[in-house]
Coordinates of C-alpha atoms in Angstrom, one line a residue:
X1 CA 22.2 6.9 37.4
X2 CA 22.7 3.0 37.7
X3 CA 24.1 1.0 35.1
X4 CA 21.4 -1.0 33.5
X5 CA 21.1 -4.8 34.2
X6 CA 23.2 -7.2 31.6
X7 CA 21.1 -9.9 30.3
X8 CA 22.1 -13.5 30.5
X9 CA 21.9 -15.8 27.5
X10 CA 20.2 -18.8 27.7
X11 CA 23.0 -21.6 27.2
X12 CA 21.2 -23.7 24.8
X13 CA 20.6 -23.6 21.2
X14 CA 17.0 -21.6 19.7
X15 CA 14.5 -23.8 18.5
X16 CA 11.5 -23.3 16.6
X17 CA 9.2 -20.6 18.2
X18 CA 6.2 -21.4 16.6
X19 CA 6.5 -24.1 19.2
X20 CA 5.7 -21.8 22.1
X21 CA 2.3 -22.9 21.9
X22 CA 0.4 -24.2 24.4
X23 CA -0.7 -27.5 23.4
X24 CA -4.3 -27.5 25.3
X25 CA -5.2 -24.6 24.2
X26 CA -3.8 -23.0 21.6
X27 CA -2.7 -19.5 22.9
X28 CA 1.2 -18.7 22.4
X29 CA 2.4 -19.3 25.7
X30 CA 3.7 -16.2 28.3
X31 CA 6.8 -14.5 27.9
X32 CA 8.4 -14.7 31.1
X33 CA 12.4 -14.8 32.2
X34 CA 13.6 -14.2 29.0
X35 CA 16.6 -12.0 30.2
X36 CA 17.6 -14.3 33.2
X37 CA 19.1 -17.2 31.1
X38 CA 17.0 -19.8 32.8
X39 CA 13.5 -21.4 31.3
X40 CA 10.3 -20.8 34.3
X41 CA 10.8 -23.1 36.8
X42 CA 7.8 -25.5 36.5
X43 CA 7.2 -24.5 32.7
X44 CA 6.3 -22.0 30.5
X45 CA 2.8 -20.8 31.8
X46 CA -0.6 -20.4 29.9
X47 CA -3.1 -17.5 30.2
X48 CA -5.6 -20.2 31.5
X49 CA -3.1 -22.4 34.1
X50 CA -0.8 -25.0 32.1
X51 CA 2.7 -25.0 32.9
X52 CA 4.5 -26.3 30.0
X53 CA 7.8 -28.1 29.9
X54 CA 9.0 -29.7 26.5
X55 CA 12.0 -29.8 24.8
X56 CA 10.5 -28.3 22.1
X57 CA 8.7 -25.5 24.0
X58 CA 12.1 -24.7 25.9
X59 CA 14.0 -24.7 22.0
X60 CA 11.1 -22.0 21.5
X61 CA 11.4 -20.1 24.7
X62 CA 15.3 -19.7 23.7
X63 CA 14.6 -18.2 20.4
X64 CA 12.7 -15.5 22.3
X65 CA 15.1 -15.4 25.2
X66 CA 18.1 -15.0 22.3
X67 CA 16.2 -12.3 20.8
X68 CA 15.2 -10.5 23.9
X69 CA 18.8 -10.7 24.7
X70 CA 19.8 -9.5 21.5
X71 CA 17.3 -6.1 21.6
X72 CA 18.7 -5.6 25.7
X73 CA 22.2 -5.6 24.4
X74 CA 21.7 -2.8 21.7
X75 CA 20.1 -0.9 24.1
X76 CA 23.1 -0.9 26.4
X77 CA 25.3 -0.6 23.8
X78 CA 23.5 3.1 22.5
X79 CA 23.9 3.9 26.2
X80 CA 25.4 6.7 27.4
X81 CA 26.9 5.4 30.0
X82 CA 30.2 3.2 29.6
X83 CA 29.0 0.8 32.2
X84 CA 26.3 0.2 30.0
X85 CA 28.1 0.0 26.8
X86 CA 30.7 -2.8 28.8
X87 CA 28.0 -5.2 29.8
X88 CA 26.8 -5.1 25.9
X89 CA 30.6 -6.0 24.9
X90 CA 30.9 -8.2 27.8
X91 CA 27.5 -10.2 26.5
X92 CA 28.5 -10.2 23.1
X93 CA 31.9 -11.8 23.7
X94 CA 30.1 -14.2 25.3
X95 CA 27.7 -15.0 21.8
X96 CA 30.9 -14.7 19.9
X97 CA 32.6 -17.5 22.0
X98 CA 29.3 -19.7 22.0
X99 CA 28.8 -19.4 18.3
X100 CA 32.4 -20.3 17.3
X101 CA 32.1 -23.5 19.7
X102 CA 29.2 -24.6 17.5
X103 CA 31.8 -25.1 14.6
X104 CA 30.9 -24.6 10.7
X105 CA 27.6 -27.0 10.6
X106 CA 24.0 -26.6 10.9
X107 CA 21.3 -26.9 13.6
X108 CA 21.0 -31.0 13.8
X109 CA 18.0 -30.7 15.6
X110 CA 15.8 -28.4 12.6
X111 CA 13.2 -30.0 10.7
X112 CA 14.3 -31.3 7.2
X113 CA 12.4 -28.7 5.2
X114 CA 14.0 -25.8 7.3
X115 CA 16.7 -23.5 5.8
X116 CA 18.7 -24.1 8.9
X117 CA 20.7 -21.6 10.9
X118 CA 23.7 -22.6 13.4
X119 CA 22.4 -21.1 16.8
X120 CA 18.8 -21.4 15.7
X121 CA 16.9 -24.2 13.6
X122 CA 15.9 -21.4 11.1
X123 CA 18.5 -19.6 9.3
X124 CA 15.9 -16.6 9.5
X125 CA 15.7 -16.6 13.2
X126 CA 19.4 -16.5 13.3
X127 CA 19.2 -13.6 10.6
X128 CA 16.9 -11.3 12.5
X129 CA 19.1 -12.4 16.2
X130 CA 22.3 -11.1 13.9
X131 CA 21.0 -7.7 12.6
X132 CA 20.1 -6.6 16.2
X133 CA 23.5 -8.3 17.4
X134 CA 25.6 -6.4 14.1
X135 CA 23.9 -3.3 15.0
X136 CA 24.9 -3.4 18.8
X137 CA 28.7 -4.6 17.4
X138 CA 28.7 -1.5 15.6
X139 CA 27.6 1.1 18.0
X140 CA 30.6 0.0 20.2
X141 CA 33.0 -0.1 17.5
X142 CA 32.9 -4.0 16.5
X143 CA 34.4 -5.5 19.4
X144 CA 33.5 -9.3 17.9
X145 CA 34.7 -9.0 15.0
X146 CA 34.9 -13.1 14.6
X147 CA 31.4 -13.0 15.4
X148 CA 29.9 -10.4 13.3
X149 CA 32.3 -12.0 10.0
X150 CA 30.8 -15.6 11.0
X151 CA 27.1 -14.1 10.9
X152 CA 27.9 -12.5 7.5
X153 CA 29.0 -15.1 6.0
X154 CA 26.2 -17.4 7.5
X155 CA 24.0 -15.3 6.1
X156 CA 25.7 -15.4 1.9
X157 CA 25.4 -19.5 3.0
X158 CA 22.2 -19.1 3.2
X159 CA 21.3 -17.0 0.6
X160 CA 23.0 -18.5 -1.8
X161 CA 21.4 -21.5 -1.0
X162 CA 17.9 -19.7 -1.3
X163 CA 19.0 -18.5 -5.1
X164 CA 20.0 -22.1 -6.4
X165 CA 16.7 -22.7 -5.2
X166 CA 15.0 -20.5 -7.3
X167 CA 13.3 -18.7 -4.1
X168 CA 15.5 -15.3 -4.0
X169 CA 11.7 -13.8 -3.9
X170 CA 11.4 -15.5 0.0
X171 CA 10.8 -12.9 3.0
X172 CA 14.0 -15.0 4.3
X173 CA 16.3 -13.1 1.5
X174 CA 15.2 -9.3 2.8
X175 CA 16.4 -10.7 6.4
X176 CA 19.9 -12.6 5.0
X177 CA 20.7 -9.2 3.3
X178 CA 19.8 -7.2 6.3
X179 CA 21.9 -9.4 8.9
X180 CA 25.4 -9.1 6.1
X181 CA 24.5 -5.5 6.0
X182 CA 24.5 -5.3 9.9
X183 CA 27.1 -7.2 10.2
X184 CA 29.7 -5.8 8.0
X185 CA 28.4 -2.2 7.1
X186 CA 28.8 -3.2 3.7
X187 CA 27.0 -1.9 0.8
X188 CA 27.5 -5.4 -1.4
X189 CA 24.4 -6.9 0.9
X190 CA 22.2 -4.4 -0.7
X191 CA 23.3 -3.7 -4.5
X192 CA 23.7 -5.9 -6.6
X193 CA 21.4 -9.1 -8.1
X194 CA 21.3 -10.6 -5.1
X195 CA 21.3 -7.5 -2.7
X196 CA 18.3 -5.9 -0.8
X197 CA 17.8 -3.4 -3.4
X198 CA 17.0 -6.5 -6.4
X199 CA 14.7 -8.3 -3.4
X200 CA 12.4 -5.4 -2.9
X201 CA 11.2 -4.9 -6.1
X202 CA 11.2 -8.6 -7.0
X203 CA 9.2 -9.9 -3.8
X204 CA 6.9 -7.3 -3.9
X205 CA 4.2 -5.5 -6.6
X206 CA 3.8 -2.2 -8.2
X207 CA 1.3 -1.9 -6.3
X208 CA 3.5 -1.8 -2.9
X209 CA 2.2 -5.3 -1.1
X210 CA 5.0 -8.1 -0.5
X211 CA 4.0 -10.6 -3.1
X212 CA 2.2 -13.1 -0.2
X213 CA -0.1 -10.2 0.8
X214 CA 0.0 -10.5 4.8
X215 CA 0.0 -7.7 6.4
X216 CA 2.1 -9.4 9.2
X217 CA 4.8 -11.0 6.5
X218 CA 4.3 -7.0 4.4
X219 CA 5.8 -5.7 8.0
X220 CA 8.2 -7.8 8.4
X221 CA 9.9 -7.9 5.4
X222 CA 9.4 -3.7 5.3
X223 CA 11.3 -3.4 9.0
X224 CA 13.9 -5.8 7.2
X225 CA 14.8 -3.1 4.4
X226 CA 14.6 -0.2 6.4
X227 CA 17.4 -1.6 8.9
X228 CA 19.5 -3.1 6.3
X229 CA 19.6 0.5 4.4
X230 CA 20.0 2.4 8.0
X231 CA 23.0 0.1 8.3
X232 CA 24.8 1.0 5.7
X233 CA 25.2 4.8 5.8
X234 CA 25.4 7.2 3.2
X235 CA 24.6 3.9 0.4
X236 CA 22.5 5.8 -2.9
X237 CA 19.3 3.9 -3.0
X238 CA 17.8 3.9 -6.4
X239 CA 14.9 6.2 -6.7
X240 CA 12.8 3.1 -7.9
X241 CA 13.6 1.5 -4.6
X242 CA 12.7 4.5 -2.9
X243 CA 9.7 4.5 -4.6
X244 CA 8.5 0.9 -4.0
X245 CA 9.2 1.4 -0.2
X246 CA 7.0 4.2 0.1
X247 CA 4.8 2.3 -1.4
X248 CA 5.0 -0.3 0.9
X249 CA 4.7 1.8 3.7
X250 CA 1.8 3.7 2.2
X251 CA -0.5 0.2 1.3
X252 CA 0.1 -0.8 5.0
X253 CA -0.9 2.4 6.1
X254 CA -4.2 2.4 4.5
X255 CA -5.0 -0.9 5.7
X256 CA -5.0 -0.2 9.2
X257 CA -8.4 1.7 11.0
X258 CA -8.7 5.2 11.5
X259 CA -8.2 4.0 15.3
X260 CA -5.2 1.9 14.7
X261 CA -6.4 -1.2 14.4
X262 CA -3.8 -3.6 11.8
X263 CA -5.9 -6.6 10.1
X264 CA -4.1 -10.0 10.2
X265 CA -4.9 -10.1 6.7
X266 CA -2.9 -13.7 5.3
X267 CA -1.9 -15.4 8.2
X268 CA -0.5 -12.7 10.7
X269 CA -1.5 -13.4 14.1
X270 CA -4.6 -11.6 14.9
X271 CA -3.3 -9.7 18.1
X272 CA 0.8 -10.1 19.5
X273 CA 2.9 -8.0 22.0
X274 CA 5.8 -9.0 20.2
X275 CA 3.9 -7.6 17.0
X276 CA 2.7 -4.4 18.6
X277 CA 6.5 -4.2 19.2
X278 CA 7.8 -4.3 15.5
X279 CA 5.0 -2.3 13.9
X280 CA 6.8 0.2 16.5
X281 CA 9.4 0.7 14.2
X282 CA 7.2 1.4 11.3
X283 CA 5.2 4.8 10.6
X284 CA 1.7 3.2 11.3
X285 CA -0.4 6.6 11.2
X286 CA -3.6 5.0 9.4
X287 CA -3.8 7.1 6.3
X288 CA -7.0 8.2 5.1
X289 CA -8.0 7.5 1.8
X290 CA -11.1 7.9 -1.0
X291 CA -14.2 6.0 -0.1
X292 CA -12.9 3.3 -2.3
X293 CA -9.4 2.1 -2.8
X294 CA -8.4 -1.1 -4.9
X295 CA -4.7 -2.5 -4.3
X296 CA -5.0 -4.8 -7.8
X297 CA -1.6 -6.8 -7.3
X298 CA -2.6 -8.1 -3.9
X299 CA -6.6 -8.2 -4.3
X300 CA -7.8 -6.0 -1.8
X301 CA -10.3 -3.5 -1.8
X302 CA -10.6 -1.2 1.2
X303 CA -13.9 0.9 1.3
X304 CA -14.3 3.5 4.0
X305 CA -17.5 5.6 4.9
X306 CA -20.5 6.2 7.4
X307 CA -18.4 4.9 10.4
X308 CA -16.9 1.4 8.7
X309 CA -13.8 0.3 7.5
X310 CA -14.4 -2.5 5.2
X311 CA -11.7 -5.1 3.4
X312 CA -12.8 -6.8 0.4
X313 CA -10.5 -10.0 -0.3
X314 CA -10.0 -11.2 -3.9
X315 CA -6.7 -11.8 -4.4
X316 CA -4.6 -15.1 -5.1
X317 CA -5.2 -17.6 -2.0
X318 CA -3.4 -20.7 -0.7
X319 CA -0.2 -21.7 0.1
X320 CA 2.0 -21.7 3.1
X321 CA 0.9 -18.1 4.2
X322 CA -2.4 -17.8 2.5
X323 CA -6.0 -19.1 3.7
X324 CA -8.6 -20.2 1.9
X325 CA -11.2 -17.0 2.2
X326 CA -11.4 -16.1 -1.1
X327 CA -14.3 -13.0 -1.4
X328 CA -14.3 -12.7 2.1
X329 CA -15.5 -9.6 3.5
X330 CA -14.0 -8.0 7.0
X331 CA -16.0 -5.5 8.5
X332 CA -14.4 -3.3 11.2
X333 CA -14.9 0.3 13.3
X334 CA -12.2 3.0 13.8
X335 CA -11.3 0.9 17.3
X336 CA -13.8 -2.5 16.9
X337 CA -13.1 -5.5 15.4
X338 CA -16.7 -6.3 13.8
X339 CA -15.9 -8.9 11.8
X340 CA -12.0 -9.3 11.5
X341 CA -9.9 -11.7 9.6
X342 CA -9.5 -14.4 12.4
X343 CA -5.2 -14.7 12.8
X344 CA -3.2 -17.5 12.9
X345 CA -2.2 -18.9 16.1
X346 CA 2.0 -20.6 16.1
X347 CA 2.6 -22.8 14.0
X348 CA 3.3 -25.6 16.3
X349 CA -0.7 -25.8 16.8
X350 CA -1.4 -28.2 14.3
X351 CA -5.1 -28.0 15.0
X352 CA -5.7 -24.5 15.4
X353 CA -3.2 -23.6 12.6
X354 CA -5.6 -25.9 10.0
X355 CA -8.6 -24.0 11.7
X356 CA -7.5 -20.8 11.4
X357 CA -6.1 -21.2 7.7
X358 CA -9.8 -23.1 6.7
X359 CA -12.6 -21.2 4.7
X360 CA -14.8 -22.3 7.9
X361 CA -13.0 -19.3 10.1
X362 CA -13.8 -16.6 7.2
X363 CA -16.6 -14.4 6.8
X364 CA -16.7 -15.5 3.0
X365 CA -19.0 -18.4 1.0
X366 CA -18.5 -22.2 1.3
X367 CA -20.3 -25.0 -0.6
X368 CA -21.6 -28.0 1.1
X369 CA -19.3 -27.1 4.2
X370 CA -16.0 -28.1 2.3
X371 CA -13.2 -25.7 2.5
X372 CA -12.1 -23.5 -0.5
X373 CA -9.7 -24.6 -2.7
X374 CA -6.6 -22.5 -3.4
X375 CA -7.5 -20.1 -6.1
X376 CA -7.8 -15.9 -6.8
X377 CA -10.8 -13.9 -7.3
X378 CA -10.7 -11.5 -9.9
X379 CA -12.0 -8.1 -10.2
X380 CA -14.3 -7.2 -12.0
X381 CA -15.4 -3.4 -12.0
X382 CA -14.5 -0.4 -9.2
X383 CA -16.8 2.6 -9.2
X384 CA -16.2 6.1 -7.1
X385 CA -18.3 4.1 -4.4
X386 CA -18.2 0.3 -4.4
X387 CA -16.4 -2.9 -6.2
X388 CA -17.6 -6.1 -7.7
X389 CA -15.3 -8.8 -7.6
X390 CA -15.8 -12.5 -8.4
X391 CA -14.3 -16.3 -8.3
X392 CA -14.9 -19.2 -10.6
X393 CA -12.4 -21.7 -9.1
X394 CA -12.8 -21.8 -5.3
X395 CA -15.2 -24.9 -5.9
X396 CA -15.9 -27.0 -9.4
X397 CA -19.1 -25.5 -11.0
X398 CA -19.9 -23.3 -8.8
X399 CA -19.1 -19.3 -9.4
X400 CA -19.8 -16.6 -6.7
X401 CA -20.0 -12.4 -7.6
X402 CA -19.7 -10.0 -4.8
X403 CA -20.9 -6.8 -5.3
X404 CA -19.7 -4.1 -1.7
X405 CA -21.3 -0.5 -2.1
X406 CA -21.3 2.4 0.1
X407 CA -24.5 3.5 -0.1
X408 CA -27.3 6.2 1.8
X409 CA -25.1 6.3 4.7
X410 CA -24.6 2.5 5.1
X411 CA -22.6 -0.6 3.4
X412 CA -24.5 -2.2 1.0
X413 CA -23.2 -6.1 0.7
X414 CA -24.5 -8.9 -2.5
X415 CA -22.9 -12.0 -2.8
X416 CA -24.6 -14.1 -5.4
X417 CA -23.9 -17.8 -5.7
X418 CA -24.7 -20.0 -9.1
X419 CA -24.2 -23.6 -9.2
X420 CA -24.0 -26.4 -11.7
X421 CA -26.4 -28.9 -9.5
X422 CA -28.5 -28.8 -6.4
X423 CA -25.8 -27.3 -3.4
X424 CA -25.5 -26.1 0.2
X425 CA -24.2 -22.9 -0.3
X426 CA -23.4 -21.1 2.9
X427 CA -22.4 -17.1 3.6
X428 CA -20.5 -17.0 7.0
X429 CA -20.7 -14.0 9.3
X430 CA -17.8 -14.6 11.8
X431 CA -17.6 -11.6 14.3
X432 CA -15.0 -10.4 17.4
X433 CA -17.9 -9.0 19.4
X434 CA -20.9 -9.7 21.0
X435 CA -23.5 -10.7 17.9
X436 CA -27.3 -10.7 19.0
X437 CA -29.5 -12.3 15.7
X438 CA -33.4 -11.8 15.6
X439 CA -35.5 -12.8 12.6
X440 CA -39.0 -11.7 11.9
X441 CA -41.7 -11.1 8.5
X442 CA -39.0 -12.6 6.3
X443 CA -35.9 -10.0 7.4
X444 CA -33.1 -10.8 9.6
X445 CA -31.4 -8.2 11.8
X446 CA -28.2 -8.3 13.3
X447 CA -27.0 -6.4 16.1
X448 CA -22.9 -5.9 16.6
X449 CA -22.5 -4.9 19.9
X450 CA -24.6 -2.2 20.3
X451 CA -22.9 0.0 17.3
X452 CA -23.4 -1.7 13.8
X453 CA -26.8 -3.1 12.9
X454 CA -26.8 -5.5 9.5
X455 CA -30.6 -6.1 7.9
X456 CA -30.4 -9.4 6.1
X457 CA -32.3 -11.3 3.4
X458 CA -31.8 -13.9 0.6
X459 CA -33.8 -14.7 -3.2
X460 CA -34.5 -18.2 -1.9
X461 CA -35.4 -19.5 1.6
X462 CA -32.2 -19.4 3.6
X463 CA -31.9 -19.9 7.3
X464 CA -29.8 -18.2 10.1
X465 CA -27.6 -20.8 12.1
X466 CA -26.2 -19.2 15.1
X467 CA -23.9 -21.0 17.1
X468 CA -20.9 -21.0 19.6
X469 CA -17.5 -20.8 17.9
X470 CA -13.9 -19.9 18.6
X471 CA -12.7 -16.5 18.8
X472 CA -9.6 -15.5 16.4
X473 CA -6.2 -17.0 16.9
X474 CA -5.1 -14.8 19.6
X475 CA -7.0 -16.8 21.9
X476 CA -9.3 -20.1 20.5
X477 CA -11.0 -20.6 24.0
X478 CA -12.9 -17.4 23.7
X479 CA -16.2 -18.0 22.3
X480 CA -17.8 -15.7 20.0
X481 CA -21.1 -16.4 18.4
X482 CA -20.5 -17.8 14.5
X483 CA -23.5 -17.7 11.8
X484 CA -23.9 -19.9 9.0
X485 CA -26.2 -17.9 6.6
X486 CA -27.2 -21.5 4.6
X487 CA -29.6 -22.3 1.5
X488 CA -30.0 -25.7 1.3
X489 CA -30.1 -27.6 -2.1
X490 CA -29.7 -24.6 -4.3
X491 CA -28.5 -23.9 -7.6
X492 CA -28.5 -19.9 -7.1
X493 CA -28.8 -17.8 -4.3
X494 CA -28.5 -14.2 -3.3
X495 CA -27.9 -12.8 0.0
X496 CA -27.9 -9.5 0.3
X497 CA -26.9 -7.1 3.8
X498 CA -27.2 -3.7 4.5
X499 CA -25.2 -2.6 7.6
X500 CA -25.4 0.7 9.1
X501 CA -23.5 1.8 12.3
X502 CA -24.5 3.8 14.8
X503 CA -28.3 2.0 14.3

């Protein structure tokens, strides 16, 4: 058998991948050449033709190079051949001498709000490049160890930084503690008030989500434990750590479709290789469930019958990772994606990232086409076989009860809106599939592709407005057909849908 081919580094410093975006179109650009140490000749290219060279796309197209790197080298380095197992010493001599020539400062070129790494402009970036790296180091007996100490204590730098902050809570801390633990085989990176032990049951709830509720973010910082414990062996976790993680792993579980479908529920992006990749590491068998289950912390209600796989969405909305669809209802098969929550494209979008995050890319209520304001929904009663949930604060004076029920072999959906003065109030139906809308003798039907059939009608005149919009975030340019269910000048409305699959 021939030795495997060592990766080459890029030479320059990681940037910001959110930045490998392309700027025309919004689609995270390919991911070609990442082991060869040199950015595509002629740019980085986009599914539909750019070729993009910045220096902030080829700071982007490092980070994933680096990382790429970084996962090649641990595979040579659990090889069993010693070939193998030299060109993953041979590469990591090579980090080791690049990251002691960058001396004790930070990245100059990271944005000021960044908590900046040395090799990367994100000290997180650099945390997740250093667990793989610590856990190649370690298979082959440490042969860096200047490099592996320097990540380690990089790492406390950080940290500590994030606790004199107040934000030991951050998804940041779960990778800082994994890349010491990595590092240094040490169990002092996950006990203690400030170990990985104290961040998992402070960053997440009882009820087993991470406290920001994305399922992307939930992963991310789930994969982060797991590694930092598996790095540390024979360390006694405490049984109410054990407890939350299974948790964790359990919530996760019964989010995703009996055909493995994962919702991008808070700002995940909706479909990603690199995703697919991590949630590799996870146990992602969907786990079935009761017809209806409520996760209270977080806000969601999943409800699962006659063919559908429903998510109700009434928790705590806003911020940097949440987007303003509070009460919004996502409607999906075992394998199709009937009306998902939309994704986030990278960051770097500035457009699309405001799009994606706005109430207008939600199948959930607006009010005179303004965008919800950061608020939580509350819950207000779960049965054996539907929930009623409700918000107050998403726009001033108006109030809006949602009422989802599986019912006679279908999903029964009433959203009622009440206002304090005349209003446009608007129910959104946002779908990932072919959408066909008819309207006759007062009822409207919807047809999803062939396979779900939704029967539609309101307490006050409301009209159907079907129209061209973009896809979710894995790719704007595709055009899916968007319906603004409206009632113009209204101080109450109800709109009530029945959807049945297999119709």
């Amino acid at each position: 058998m021939s030795p495997t081919p060592t990766p080459v580094p890029p030479a320059e410093r990681g940037g910001w991948w959110h930045q490998y975006v392309c700027p025309v179109h919004g689609v995270e650009l390919e991911h070609v050449g990442l082991l060869g140490g040199e950015f595509p000749d002629g740019g980085a290219p986009c599914v539909h033709g750019c070729r993009v060279d910045t220096p902030e796309v080829r700071g982007a197209w490092a980070v994933l190079a680096h990382q790429a790197c970084a996962r090649a080298v641990l595979a040579l380095a659990g090889s069993p051949q010693h070939q193998d197992r030299e060109g993953a010493a041979l590469v990591l001599r090579r980090y080791a001498a690049a990251y002691s020539s960058l001396g004790e400062g930070t990245h100059d070129g990271a944005a000021g709000w960044m908590l900046r790494g040395r090799l990367f402009h994100q000290a997180l970036t650099e945390a997740i490049w250093a667990v793989t790296i610590g856990r190649a180091a370690r298979l082959l007996g440490d042969p860096v160890p200047e490099l592996t100490a320097a990540l380690a204590d990089a790492a406390r730098t950080a940290r500590d930084s994030l606790v004199a902050d107040g934000r030991f809570s951050s998804n940041y801390t779960a990778w800082l503690d994994a890349a010491g633990a990595a590092c240094t085989g040490k169990p002092e990176w996950l006990e203690g008030p400030h170990g990985l032990f104290a961040h998992a049951l402070v960053a997440t709830h009882p009820d087993g989500w991470e406290w920001e509720a994305s399922t992307y973010y939930h992963s991310f910082v789930l994969r982060a434990y797991r590694l930092g414990i598996g790095a540390v062996p024979g360390v006694a976790v405490p049984a109410e750590v054990t407890s939350r993680l299974d948790a964790m792993s359990r919530v996760l579980r019964e989010v995703v479709t009996p055909g493995g479908l994962v919702p991008a529920l808070h700002d995940g992006p909706y479909r990603r290789a690199e995703w697919d990749r991590e949630l590799a590491d996870l146990d992602m068998t969907p786990l079935p469930g009761p017809p209806v289950t409520v996760h209270a912390d977080a806000g969601y209600t999943i409800l699962r019958g006659s063919g559908l796989h429903a998510i109700l969405d009434h928790g705590p909305h806003g911020g940097s990772h949440g987007h303003l669809d509070t009460l919004s209802l996502y409607l999906y098969g075992d394998s199709s994606p009937w009306q998902p929550d939309p994704g986030q494209v990278p960051y770097g979008h500035a457009h699309w990232r405001r799009y994606y995050a706005s109430t207008a890319a939600h199948p959930t209520f607006s009010v005179d086409g303004l965008d919800q304001a950061e608020c939580g929904g509350e819950l207000l009663e779960a049965t054996a076989t539907g929930v009623t949930v409700a918000c107050g604060t998403a726009y001033e004076g108006v109030r809006a009860v949602r009422r989802v029920e599986l019912v006679d072999g279908a999903l029964r959906d009433e959203l009622t809106v009440t206002a304090d003065r005349p209003r446009r109030i608007a129910l959104h139906l946002r779908p990932d599939v072919p959408l066909t809308v008819r309207t006759g003798a007062g009822v409207v039907t919807t047809d999803w592709d062939g396979a779900l059939r939704g029967t539609h009608a309101a307490s006050v005149p409301a009209r159907f407005v079907a129209r061209p919009g973009p896809g979710p975030a894995d790719d704007p340019q595709r055009t899916r057909t968007h319906v603004d269910w409206v009632a113009e000048d209204a101080t109450a409305v109800t709109f009530t849908s029945t959807f049945r699959w297999g119709s």
